[in-house]
């Protein structure tokens, strides 16, 4: 095959592989769900994964105490339920075990250590050209995969987000992102500043308390806190049920009334709720409400201190925007994640900065799984739709090929 478009004499020409069927990028829950659903329809595919395992987010970039925060029926992937005996909220290792057996069950064998660096659609021949490299190998050799369809399944949490704050370089303590945090074990007795108050920030603070550390959590803006459960029933499950009959606005009002009943008035602890409701914010801006599993009690008791935004780092402390100086031993940034798709997908319509696609299908054989900020349930429903569409496209292609063979024989 010709090595079209290769323009550097320094790097060797890429090895080319023709992919009969879709090229799936990412072997997290979304990529696995697409692969399994394609297998069911007899469509071949190749999965490219930058890491050396499936579900690398869950295996390598999450903390030990993590549990799914939605009930298990909203988190299983198409075609294989969770094993009997799994609890309502499976823990991280159970979820990882499930995903590994899911891959085995559907005979999914990703090409590991293949980080996709570019993907472009070649209008002239109607093909996607995807370049990937083994970033652990230390050489720049790229492989090129060529095929008619591309499925983007690299996740909304592919890269850490860390803000640049004045003086950070001069801070003497340890600084990390929550994706490298495993447990509070090493933090006993330490003053830890947790920047960010999403689900990660809240749970890390709780974990730090449980390990005898002294966390302060930066809250710079309004956000919603809902109890994970109301009277033993999942708040999320309740919301899904109510959404069948009521408009979002009303469901939001009910959720907030319930939250106030269960959690009390949290304003006085420095936690203000935004004017838009939790589901409305999830649907429009993709902002997930915090589903509380115990951090709020620690805030109420003062074990977790709520503090204002960081203005500047000093060698052993921080200056907050309200002028307070806070002594700090370590900092954990729980400031969220972003996708890496805009850096490699040369298709500007579908993904743009700060905008998540609201669909699973783009132009020219492009598909997208797991980018509508609806968690694992969203990824599963994207996967089923994508596989159905690709199944039809595949059958059509096979029929055309058979017709061509029949014509040539005549
Ligand atoms: C801490 C945490 C807890 C969560 N808990 C829940 C929950 O309880 N319920 C829920 O519904 N959702 C939850 N979510 C949302 C989460 O997004 C999903 O659970 C799920 O992991 C999304 O799957 P995904 O396959 O789309 O993305 P990911 O799991 O991120 O998988 C993407 C894969 O693509 C690979 N990849 C990335 N870039 C490239 C590239 N350029 N080339 C090749 N491979 C690449 C990555 O290595 C990764 O393996 C949670 C998220 C986080 C961060
Ligand atoms: N148990 C579970 O299942 C868990 C699920 N998750 C999920 O993982 C995803 C990622 O969650 P998470 O890691 O919490 O990230 P999020 O993006 O949800 O939250 C990031 C937080 O950081 C704050 N922040 C960002 N920049 C700054 C800054 N410069 N200074 C101060 N604060 C800042 C944001 O506040 P602001 O609004 O002011 O920007 C926000 O509170 C979510 O979908 C979440 O639901 C996460 C953990 C546990
Ligand atoms: O945890 C996440 O990131 C999710 O996206 C799961 C999720 C999907 N829809 C929601 C609505 C409220 C809380 C969590 C979720």
Coordinates of C-alpha atoms and ligand atoms in Angstrom, one line a residue:
X1 CA 0.0 0.0 0.0
X2 CA 1.2 3.5 -0.8
X3 CA 2.3 5.7 2.1
X4 CA 0.3 8.7 1.1
X5 CA 0.8 12.0 2.9
X6 CA 4.1 11.1 4.5
X7 CA 6.2 14.2 4.5
X8 CA 9.1 13.8 6.9
X9 CA 12.4 12.1 6.1
X10 CA 13.3 11.8 9.8
X11 CA 10.6 9.3 10.7
X12 CA 10.1 6.0 9.0
X13 CA 7.0 5.7 6.8
X14 CA 4.1 4.3 8.8
X15 CA 3.2 0.6 8.6
X16 CA -0.2 0.5 6.9
X17 CA -3.1 -1.8 7.9
X18 CA -6.3 -2.0 6.0
X19 CA -9.2 -2.4 8.4
X20 CA -12.1 -4.4 7.1
X21 CA -14.8 -2.7 9.1
X22 CA -14.8 0.1 11.6
X23 CA -11.8 1.5 13.4
X24 CA -12.7 2.0 17.0
X25 CA -10.5 4.4 19.1
X26 CA -10.5 3.6 22.8
X27 CA -11.1 0.4 24.8
X28 CA -13.0 1.9 27.7
X29 CA -16.7 1.0 28.4
X30 CA -17.8 2.9 25.3
X31 CA -15.4 1.2 22.9
X32 CA -16.0 -2.2 24.4
X33 CA -19.8 -1.7 24.2
X34 CA -19.5 -0.8 20.5
X35 CA -17.2 -3.8 19.8
X36 CA -19.6 -6.2 21.6
X37 CA -22.6 -4.9 19.7
X38 CA -20.7 -5.2 16.4
X39 CA -19.7 -8.7 17.2
X40 CA -23.4 -9.6 17.7
X41 CA -24.0 -8.4 14.1
X42 CA -21.1 -10.1 12.6
X43 CA -19.2 -6.9 11.7
X44 CA -15.4 -7.1 12.0
X45 CA -13.5 -4.2 13.6
X46 CA -10.2 -3.1 15.1
X47 CA -9.9 -1.3 18.5
X48 CA -6.9 0.9 19.1
X49 CA -6.1 1.7 22.8
X50 CA -3.3 3.9 24.0
X51 CA -2.9 2.1 27.3
X52 CA -2.0 -1.6 27.9
X53 CA -5.3 -2.7 29.3
X54 CA -9.0 -2.2 28.8
X55 CA -10.9 0.5 30.8
X56 CA -7.6 2.2 31.7
X57 CA -9.5 5.1 33.4
X58 CA -11.0 2.6 35.8
X59 CA -7.9 0.5 36.2
X60 CA -5.2 3.2 36.4
X61 CA -6.7 6.6 37.0
X62 CA -9.2 6.2 39.8
X63 CA -8.9 6.0 43.6
X64 CA -9.3 2.8 45.7
X65 CA -12.5 3.7 47.5
X66 CA -14.4 4.5 44.3
X67 CA -17.8 2.9 43.7
X68 CA -20.2 3.5 40.9
X69 CA -22.5 6.2 42.1
X70 CA -25.5 5.2 40.0
X71 CA -27.3 1.9 40.7
X72 CA -25.9 -1.0 38.8
X73 CA -28.8 -1.3 36.3
X74 CA -27.8 2.1 34.8
X75 CA -24.1 1.0 34.5
X76 CA -24.1 -2.4 32.7
X77 CA -23.1 -2.6 29.1
X78 CA -25.2 -4.1 26.3
X79 CA -25.4 -7.9 26.1
X80 CA -24.0 -8.9 29.5
X81 CA -25.5 -8.2 32.9
X82 CA -23.4 -7.8 36.0
X83 CA -22.7 -11.1 37.8
X84 CA -25.2 -12.3 40.3
X85 CA -24.4 -11.0 43.8
X86 CA -22.9 -7.7 42.8
X87 CA -24.1 -5.0 45.2
X88 CA -26.3 -2.1 44.1
X89 CA -23.2 0.1 43.7
X90 CA -20.3 -2.1 42.5
X91 CA -16.9 -1.0 43.7
X92 CA -14.1 -0.2 41.3
X93 CA -12.5 -3.6 41.3
X94 CA -15.9 -5.3 40.7
X95 CA -16.5 -2.9 37.8
X96 CA -13.0 -3.6 36.4
X97 CA -13.6 -7.3 36.7
X98 CA -16.9 -7.0 34.9
X99 CA -15.3 -5.0 32.1
X100 CA -12.5 -7.5 31.7
X101 CA -14.9 -10.4 31.5
X102 CA -17.0 -8.4 29.1
X103 CA -14.0 -8.2 26.8
X104 CA -13.3 -11.9 27.1
X105 CA -17.0 -12.8 26.7
X106 CA -17.2 -11.0 23.3
X107 CA -13.7 -12.0 22.3
X108 CA -12.5 -8.4 22.1
X109 CA -8.8 -8.1 21.6
X110 CA -7.8 -4.4 21.4
X111 CA -4.5 -3.4 19.9
X112 CA -2.8 -2.0 23.0
X113 CA -0.2 0.8 23.2
X114 CA -1.7 2.5 20.2
X115 CA -2.2 6.1 20.9
X116 CA -4.1 7.8 18.1
X117 CA -2.4 11.0 17.1
X118 CA -4.3 12.0 14.0
X119 CA -7.4 10.9 12.0
X120 CA -8.4 12.4 8.8
X121 CA -11.0 11.7 6.2
X122 CA -9.7 11.4 2.7
X123 CA -12.5 12.7 0.4
X124 CA -10.7 11.4 -2.7
X125 CA -11.1 7.7 -1.8
X126 CA -13.7 8.0 0.9
X127 CA -11.5 6.5 3.6
X128 CA -10.4 7.4 7.1
X129 CA -6.6 7.4 7.8
X130 CA -5.8 7.0 11.4
X131 CA -2.2 7.3 12.7
X132 CA -1.2 5.8 16.0
X133 CA 2.0 5.3 17.9
X134 CA 3.3 3.3 20.9
X135 CA 4.1 6.1 23.2
X136 CA 5.8 3.8 25.7
X137 CA 8.3 2.5 23.2
X138 CA 10.2 5.8 23.0
X139 CA 10.4 5.8 19.2
X140 CA 8.3 7.9 16.9
X141 CA 7.3 5.1 14.6
X142 CA 3.7 5.5 13.6
X143 CA 1.3 2.9 12.3
X144 CA -1.5 3.9 9.9
X145 CA -4.9 2.2 9.9
X146 CA -7.1 2.8 6.9
X147 CA -10.8 2.0 6.8
X148 CA -14.3 3.3 5.8
X149 CA -15.6 4.0 9.3
X150 CA -14.2 5.6 12.4
X151 CA -15.7 5.2 15.9
X152 CA -14.4 7.7 18.5
X153 CA -14.6 6.2 22.0
X154 CA -11.8 8.0 23.8
X155 CA -14.0 9.4 26.6
X156 CA -14.8 12.7 28.1
X157 CA -12.2 12.2 30.8
X158 CA -9.2 11.4 28.6
X159 CA -6.9 14.2 30.0
X160 CA -6.5 15.8 33.3
X161 CA -7.3 19.5 33.7
X162 CA -5.0 21.5 36.0
X163 CA -5.4 25.3 36.2
X164 CA -2.3 27.5 36.1
X165 CA -2.2 29.4 39.4
X166 CA 0.4 32.1 40.2
X167 CA 3.3 30.8 42.3
X168 CA 2.6 27.1 41.8
X169 CA 6.2 26.4 40.8
X170 CA 7.4 27.8 44.1
X171 CA 5.1 25.7 46.3
X172 CA 7.3 23.3 48.4
X173 CA 4.7 20.5 49.0
X174 CA 3.5 17.7 46.9
X175 CA 1.0 18.6 44.1
X176 CA -1.0 16.1 42.1
X177 CA -4.2 15.5 40.2
X178 CA -6.9 13.3 41.5
X179 CA -6.3 10.8 38.7
X180 CA -3.0 9.9 40.5
X181 CA -4.6 9.8 43.9
X182 CA -5.1 6.3 45.3
X183 CA -5.9 6.7 49.0
X184 CA -5.4 9.0 51.9
X185 CA -2.9 6.6 53.5
X186 CA 0.2 8.8 53.0
X187 CA -1.6 12.0 54.2
X188 CA -2.2 11.2 57.9
X189 CA -2.0 14.4 59.9
X190 CA -1.3 16.5 56.8
X191 CA -3.1 19.7 55.8
X192 CA -4.3 18.9 52.3
X193 CA -5.9 21.5 49.9
X194 CA -8.3 19.9 47.5
X195 CA -9.1 22.2 44.6
X196 CA -12.5 21.4 43.1
X197 CA -15.8 20.3 44.6
X198 CA -17.2 17.9 42.0
X199 CA -17.8 14.2 42.8
X200 CA -14.0 13.6 42.8
X201 CA -13.2 16.6 45.1
X202 CA -15.9 15.6 47.6
X203 CA -15.0 11.9 47.7
X204 CA -11.2 12.6 48.1
X205 CA -12.0 14.9 51.0
X206 CA -14.0 12.2 52.6
X207 CA -11.2 9.7 52.0
X208 CA -8.7 12.1 53.5
X209 CA -10.8 12.5 56.6
X210 CA -11.1 8.7 56.9
X211 CA -7.3 8.5 56.9
X212 CA -6.7 11.2 59.5
X213 CA -5.8 14.0 57.2
X214 CA -7.1 17.6 57.4
X215 CA -8.6 18.5 54.1
X216 CA -9.7 22.0 52.9
X217 CA -11.9 22.0 49.8
X218 CA -11.9 25.0 47.4
X219 CA -15.4 26.0 46.4
X220 CA -15.3 28.9 44.0
X221 CA -18.8 28.7 42.5
X222 CA -22.3 27.4 43.1
X223 CA -23.0 23.7 42.6
X224 CA -25.7 21.1 43.5
X225 CA -25.4 18.5 46.1
X226 CA -28.0 15.7 46.1
X227 CA -28.1 12.7 48.4
X228 CA -27.1 9.5 46.6
X229 CA -30.3 7.9 48.1
X230 CA -33.6 9.1 49.5
X231 CA -35.2 6.6 51.9
X232 CA -33.0 3.9 50.6
X233 CA -33.9 4.5 47.0
X234 CA -31.4 6.0 44.4
X235 CA -32.0 9.7 43.8
X236 CA -30.9 9.1 40.2
X237 CA -33.3 6.2 39.7
X238 CA -36.1 8.4 41.1
X239 CA -35.2 11.2 38.7
X240 CA -35.3 8.8 35.7
X241 CA -38.7 7.6 36.8
X242 CA -40.1 11.1 37.3
X243 CA -38.7 12.2 33.9
X244 CA -41.2 9.8 32.3
X245 CA -44.1 12.0 33.4
X246 CA -42.9 15.4 34.3
X247 CA -40.9 18.2 32.6
X248 CA -37.2 18.6 33.7
X249 CA -38.0 21.8 35.5
X250 CA -40.5 20.1 37.8
X251 CA -38.3 17.1 38.4
X252 CA -35.5 19.5 39.4
X253 CA -37.7 21.2 41.8
X254 CA -38.7 17.9 43.4
X255 CA -35.1 16.8 43.6
X256 CA -34.0 20.0 45.3
X257 CA -36.9 19.8 47.8
X258 CA -36.0 16.2 48.6
X259 CA -32.3 17.2 48.9
X260 CA -33.2 20.0 51.3
X261 CA -35.3 17.6 53.4
X262 CA -32.6 15.0 53.6
X263 CA -29.5 17.2 53.8
X264 CA -30.9 20.3 55.3
X265 CA -29.9 23.8 54.3
X266 CA -26.3 23.6 53.0
X267 CA -26.0 27.4 52.2
X268 CA -24.6 28.1 55.6
X269 CA -21.7 25.8 55.0
X270 CA -20.6 27.8 52.0
X271 CA -22.3 25.6 49.5
X272 CA -24.7 27.5 47.3
X273 CA -26.9 25.9 44.7
X274 CA -27.0 27.4 41.2
X275 CA -30.2 28.9 40.0
X276 CA -30.6 26.3 37.2
X277 CA -31.6 22.9 38.4
X278 CA -29.3 19.8 38.6
X279 CA -30.8 17.9 35.6
X280 CA -31.0 21.1 33.5
X281 CA -27.3 21.8 34.2
X282 CA -26.4 18.2 33.4
X283 CA -28.4 18.4 30.1
X284 CA -27.2 21.8 29.0
X285 CA -23.6 22.2 30.3
X286 CA -22.9 18.6 31.2
X287 CA -22.2 19.5 34.8
X288 CA -22.8 16.5 37.0
X289 CA -24.4 17.2 40.4
X290 CA -22.5 15.9 43.4
X291 CA -24.2 12.7 44.7
X292 CA -23.2 12.8 48.3
X293 CA -21.9 9.7 50.0
X294 CA -20.8 11.2 53.3
X295 CA -18.6 14.2 52.6
X296 CA -21.4 16.6 53.5
X297 CA -21.5 15.3 57.1
X298 CA -17.8 16.0 57.4
X299 CA -18.3 19.5 56.1
X300 CA -21.1 20.0 58.7
X301 CA -18.8 18.7 61.4
X302 CA -15.9 20.9 60.3
X303 CA -13.6 18.0 59.4
X304 CA -13.7 19.2 55.8
X305 CA -13.1 23.0 55.7
X306 CA -14.8 24.9 52.8
X307 CA -12.5 27.6 51.5
X308 CA -12.5 30.2 48.7
X309 CA -10.7 30.1 45.4
X310 CA -6.9 30.1 45.3
X311 CA -5.3 33.4 44.4
X312 CA -1.6 32.5 44.7
X313 CA 0.7 29.7 45.9
X314 CA 3.3 30.6 48.5
X315 CA 6.1 28.1 49.5
X316 CA 4.2 26.4 52.3
X317 CA 0.7 28.0 52.1
X318 CA -1.8 29.5 49.7
X319 CA -3.4 32.9 49.5
X320 CA -7.1 32.7 48.9
X321 CA -9.2 35.2 46.9
X322 CA -10.8 36.4 50.1
X323 CA -7.3 37.3 51.5
X324 CA -7.1 34.3 53.9
X325 CA -3.7 32.7 54.1
X326 CA -3.9 28.9 54.5
X327 CA -1.1 26.6 55.6
X328 CA -0.9 23.7 53.2
X329 CA 1.3 20.5 53.1
X330 CA -0.1 19.0 49.9
X331 CA -2.5 19.9 47.1
X332 CA -4.8 17.6 45.1
X333 CA -6.3 19.1 42.0
X334 CA -9.8 17.7 41.5
X335 CA -10.4 20.2 38.7
X336 CA -11.8 17.8 36.2
X337 CA -11.0 16.3 32.8
X338 CA -11.3 17.0 29.1
X339 CA -11.4 15.0 26.0
X340 CA -8.4 14.9 23.7
X341 CA -10.4 14.5 20.5
X342 CA -9.9 18.1 19.2
X343 CA -6.1 17.4 19.2
X344 CA -6.2 14.5 16.8
X345 CA -9.5 14.4 14.9
X346 CA -9.2 16.6 11.8
X347 CA -13.0 17.1 11.6
X348 CA -14.1 20.4 13.0
X349 CA -17.9 20.3 12.7
X350 CA -18.6 17.6 15.2
X351 CA -16.2 18.4 18.1
X352 CA -15.3 21.9 19.0
X353 CA -13.7 23.3 22.1
X354 CA -15.9 23.4 25.2
X355 CA -18.7 21.7 23.3
X356 CA -19.9 18.1 23.5
X357 CA -21.7 16.5 20.7
X358 CA -25.3 15.7 21.2
X359 CA -25.4 12.9 18.7
X360 CA -23.7 9.5 18.0
X361 CA -23.3 9.9 14.2
X362 CA -21.3 12.4 12.2
X363 CA -20.6 12.7 8.5
X364 CA -18.5 10.4 6.2
X365 CA -18.7 7.3 8.3
X366 CA -17.8 9.0 11.6
X367 CA -19.4 7.7 14.8
X368 CA -19.0 8.9 18.4
X369 CA -19.7 6.9 21.6
X370 CA -19.8 8.2 25.1
X371 CA -19.7 11.9 24.5
X372 CA -23.1 13.1 25.5
X373 CA -22.4 13.4 29.2
X374 CA -24.9 10.7 30.2
X375 CA -22.4 8.4 31.8
X376 CA -22.4 4.7 31.2
X377 CA -26.0 4.5 30.3
X378 CA -25.4 7.0 27.5
X379 CA -22.4 5.1 26.3
X380 CA -24.5 1.9 26.1
X381 CA -27.3 3.5 24.2
X382 CA -24.8 5.2 21.7
X383 CA -23.1 1.8 21.2
X384 CA -26.4 0.0 20.3
X385 CA -27.3 2.7 17.8
X386 CA -23.9 2.8 16.3
X387 CA -23.8 -1.0 15.8
X388 CA -27.2 -1.0 14.2
X389 CA -26.2 1.7 11.7
X390 CA -22.9 0.1 11.0
X391 CA -24.5 -3.3 10.7
X392 CA -26.7 -1.9 7.9
X393 CA -23.8 -0.2 6.2
X394 CA -21.7 -3.4 6.4
X395 CA -24.5 -5.5 4.9
X396 CA -25.0 -3.0 2.1
X397 CA -21.2 -3.0 1.4
X398 CA -21.2 -6.8 1.3
X399 CA -24.1 -6.9 -1.1
X400 CA -22.4 -4.4 -3.4
X401 CA -19.2 -6.5 -3.3
X402 CA -21.2 -9.7 -4.1
X403 CA -23.0 -8.0 -7.0
X404 CA -19.6 -6.9 -8.4
X405 CA -18.3 -10.4 -8.2
X406 CA -21.4 -11.8 -9.9
X407 CA -21.1 -9.2 -12.7
X408 CA -17.4 -10.0 -13.2
X409 CA -18.2 -13.7 -13.5
X410 CA -20.8 -13.1 -16.2
Ligands
LIG1 C1 -13.9 8.8 38.7 C2 -15.1 8.6 37.8 C3 -16.2 7.9 38.2 C4 -17.3 7.7 37.3 N1 -18.4 7.1 37.8 C5 -19.4 6.9 36.9 C6 -20.6 6.2 37.4 O1 -20.7 5.7 38.5 N2 -21.6 6.0 36.5 C7 -21.6 6.5 35.3 O2 -22.5 6.3 34.5 N3 -20.5 7.1 34.8 C8 -19.4 7.4 35.6 N4 -18.3 8.1 35.2 C9 -18.3 8.6 33.8 C10 -17.3 7.9 32.9 O3 -17.1 8.8 31.9 C11 -17.8 6.5 32.5 O4 -17.9 5.7 33.6 C12 -16.9 5.7 31.5 O5 -15.6 5.5 32.0 C13 -16.9 6.4 30.2 O6 -16.4 5.4 29.3 P1 -15.6 5.8 27.9 O7 -15.2 4.5 27.3 O8 -16.5 6.7 27.1 O9 -14.3 6.6 28.4 P2 -13.1 6.0 29.2 O10 -13.4 5.1 30.3 O11 -12.3 7.2 29.5 O12 -12.3 5.2 28.1 C14 -11.6 5.8 27.0 C15 -10.4 4.9 26.6 O13 -9.8 5.5 25.4 C16 -8.4 5.5 25.6 N5 -7.9 6.7 24.8 C17 -8.0 8.0 25.1 N6 -7.4 8.7 24.2 C18 -6.9 7.9 23.2 C19 -6.2 8.0 22.0 N7 -5.9 9.2 21.5 N8 -5.8 6.9 21.3 C20 -6.1 5.6 21.8 N9 -6.8 5.5 23.0 C21 -7.2 6.5 23.7 C22 -8.2 5.6 27.1 O14 -6.9 5.2 27.4 C23 -9.4 4.8 27.6 O15 -9.0 3.5 27.9 C24 -17.2 8.3 36.0 C25 -16.1 9.0 35.6 C26 -15.0 9.2 36.5 C27 -13.8 10.0 36.0
LIG2 N1 -18.4 7.8 42.5 C1 -18.4 8.2 41.3 O1 -19.0 7.5 40.5 C2 -17.7 9.4 40.8 C3 -18.0 10.0 39.6 N2 -17.2 11.0 39.1 C4 -17.6 11.5 37.8 O2 -16.4 11.8 37.0 C5 -16.6 13.0 36.3 C6 -15.5 14.0 36.6 O3 -15.7 14.5 38.0 P1 -14.7 15.4 38.7 O4 -13.3 14.8 38.6 O5 -15.2 15.7 40.0 O6 -14.6 16.7 37.7 P2 -15.8 17.8 37.5 O7 -15.5 18.5 36.2 O8 -17.1 17.3 37.7 O9 -15.5 18.9 38.7 C7 -14.4 19.7 38.6 C8 -14.5 20.7 39.8 O10 -13.3 21.5 39.8 C9 -13.7 22.8 40.0 N3 -12.6 23.7 39.3 C10 -12.2 23.6 38.1 N4 -11.2 24.5 37.9 C11 -11.0 25.2 39.1 C12 -10.2 26.2 39.6 N5 -9.3 26.8 38.8 N6 -10.3 26.6 40.9 C13 -11.2 26.0 41.7 N7 -12.0 25.0 41.3 C14 -11.9 24.6 40.0 C15 -15.0 22.9 39.3 O11 -15.7 24.0 39.8 P3 -16.4 25.2 38.9 O12 -17.8 24.8 38.8 O13 -16.2 26.4 39.7 O14 -15.6 25.2 37.6 C16 -15.6 21.6 39.8 O15 -16.1 21.8 41.1 C17 -18.0 13.5 36.6 O16 -18.8 13.1 35.6 C18 -18.3 12.9 37.9 O17 -19.7 12.7 38.1 C19 -16.2 11.5 39.8 C20 -15.8 10.9 41.0 C21 -16.6 9.9 41.6
LIG3 O1 -21.1 10.2 36.9 C1 -21.2 10.7 35.8 O2 -20.4 11.4 35.3 C2 -22.4 10.5 35.0 O3 -22.4 11.1 34.0 C3 -23.5 9.7 35.5 C4 -24.7 10.5 35.3 C5 -25.5 10.6 34.2 N1 -26.5 11.5 34.4 C6 -26.5 11.9 35.7 C7 -27.3 12.8 36.4 C8 -27.0 13.0 37.7 C9 -25.9 12.4 38.3 C10 -25.0 11.6 37.6 C11 -25.4 11.3 36.3

